[in-house]
Every structure is written in C-alpha cells, then in structure tokens.
C-alpha cells in the first residue's frame, strides 16, 4: 500500500510541476519560435515531452484506479473518487483539446490553434493543481495514520 500511495503522490506532484512549466513558460514561448521552423519545433516538443508526461500520466491513472479499489482506511471515499474524476477530466482535456491543437500546430504555426492550446490547457493546469492539493492532503492523512 505504501508503494502505491508513494507512486501516486510522486506521479501527480511531478505532473503539477510539469504542467505549470508548460502552461506558464513553454506554451507562451511557442509564439516566438517563428513560422519557418515551427513545424520542426512542434515535432521536437511533442517527441521530447512525451518521454516525460506519458509514463507519469499512465502511472497516475493506474494508481488513481488502484486507490479507488484499494482505498486506504484514512482516506474518505469522496477523496479517492474525486482524484479519479480529476484524472478523467485531465485525460479528456488532453484528448479533446490539447492533442487536436498540437495536431494543427504540427502542420506549422497557427495563431488560433496556439491560442486554443494555451486557453484550454488551463483546464488541465487547474485540474492538476487540484489533484496536487488533494494528494498532499490524503498523503498527510496516510502519514498521520501510520
């Protein structure tokens, strides 16, 4: 159980850091790349960021499901379900907003697609921050119960 809780906390908190850097630093800088090299830049971004976010998101999803099934006694039922629902929201926003915007940008600079990417990514940013707060709170309960 400890390994499950720690893997869950680590993956979520790592993604909170990643999403904040992406939202506040990286995505805004897309606008300064220039049209000539943007398609290459976007392809490099997608390839490199995937090595970080895909494993973390998969671990977070798997552990969120596992924690619903094997909920620690110290955790309220609502907290485990809220965490899983937030993961679902993040995955939905990724699939239906972020990926389509990146697909458009993979063809070259598109100001409207970039604006959509930045604005809709706030859904994921806020959801991950909420997950981070929830994870820290539940982790505190788990530590207090140990």
PDB file of C-alpha atoms in Angstrom, residues 6-19 49-64 87 90-91 128 131:
ATOM      1  CA  UNK A   6       4.016   6.987  -2.966  1.00  0.00           C
ATOM      2  CA  UNK A   7       3.840   6.213  -6.707  1.00  0.00           C
ATOM      3  CA  UNK A   8       0.520   8.038  -6.872  1.00  0.00           C
ATOM      4  CA  UNK A   9       1.805  11.074  -4.997  1.00  0.00           C
ATOM      5  CA  UNK A  10       5.068  11.209  -6.944  1.00  0.00           C
ATOM      6  CA  UNK A  11       3.409  10.966 -10.364  1.00  0.00           C
ATOM      7  CA  UNK A  12       0.783  13.580  -9.524  1.00  0.00           C
ATOM      8  CA  UNK A  13       3.180  16.047  -7.927  1.00  0.00           C
ATOM      9  CA  UNK A  14       5.637  15.643 -10.797  1.00  0.00           C
ATOM     10  CA  UNK A  15       2.833  16.419 -13.252  1.00  0.00           C
ATOM     11  CA  UNK A  16       1.840  19.500 -11.255  1.00  0.00           C
ATOM     12  CA  UNK A  17       5.368  20.802 -11.784  1.00  0.00           C
ATOM     13  CA  UNK A  18       5.426  19.822 -15.454  1.00  0.00           C
ATOM     14  CA  UNK A  19       2.053  21.403 -16.248  1.00  0.00           C
ATOM     15  CA  UNK A  49       7.710  15.963 -23.728  1.00  0.00           C
ATOM     16  CA  UNK A  50       6.091  12.581 -24.354  1.00  0.00           C
ATOM     17  CA  UNK A  51       9.044  10.828 -22.708  1.00  0.00           C
ATOM     18  CA  UNK A  52       8.172  12.718 -19.523  1.00  0.00           C
ATOM     19  CA  UNK A  53       4.389  13.016 -19.490  1.00  0.00           C
ATOM     20  CA  UNK A  54       3.242   9.668 -20.903  1.00  0.00           C
ATOM     21  CA  UNK A  55       4.816   7.479 -18.176  1.00  0.00           C
ATOM     22  CA  UNK A  56       3.767   9.890 -15.425  1.00  0.00           C
ATOM     23  CA  UNK A  57       0.189  10.127 -16.697  1.00  0.00           C
ATOM     24  CA  UNK A  58      -0.072   6.334 -17.036  1.00  0.00           C
ATOM     25  CA  UNK A  59       1.269   5.801 -13.505  1.00  0.00           C
ATOM     26  CA  UNK A  60      -1.098   8.460 -12.177  1.00  0.00           C
ATOM     27  CA  UNK A  61      -4.100   6.868 -13.921  1.00  0.00           C
ATOM     28  CA  UNK A  62      -3.232   3.334 -12.813  1.00  0.00           C
ATOM     29  CA  UNK A  63      -2.610   4.355  -9.214  1.00  0.00           C
ATOM     30  CA  UNK A  64      -5.769   6.500  -9.073  1.00  0.00           C
ATOM     31  CA  UNK A  87      -7.663  12.304 -13.759  1.00  0.00           C
ATOM     32  CA  UNK A  90      -7.291  15.719 -17.451  1.00  0.00           C
ATOM     33  CA  UNK A  91      -7.305  12.817 -19.913  1.00  0.00           C
ATOM     34  CA  UNK A 128      -3.604  19.019 -11.789  1.00  0.00           C
ATOM     35  CA  UNK A 131      -5.076  16.903  -7.710  1.00  0.00           C
TER      36      UNK A 131
END
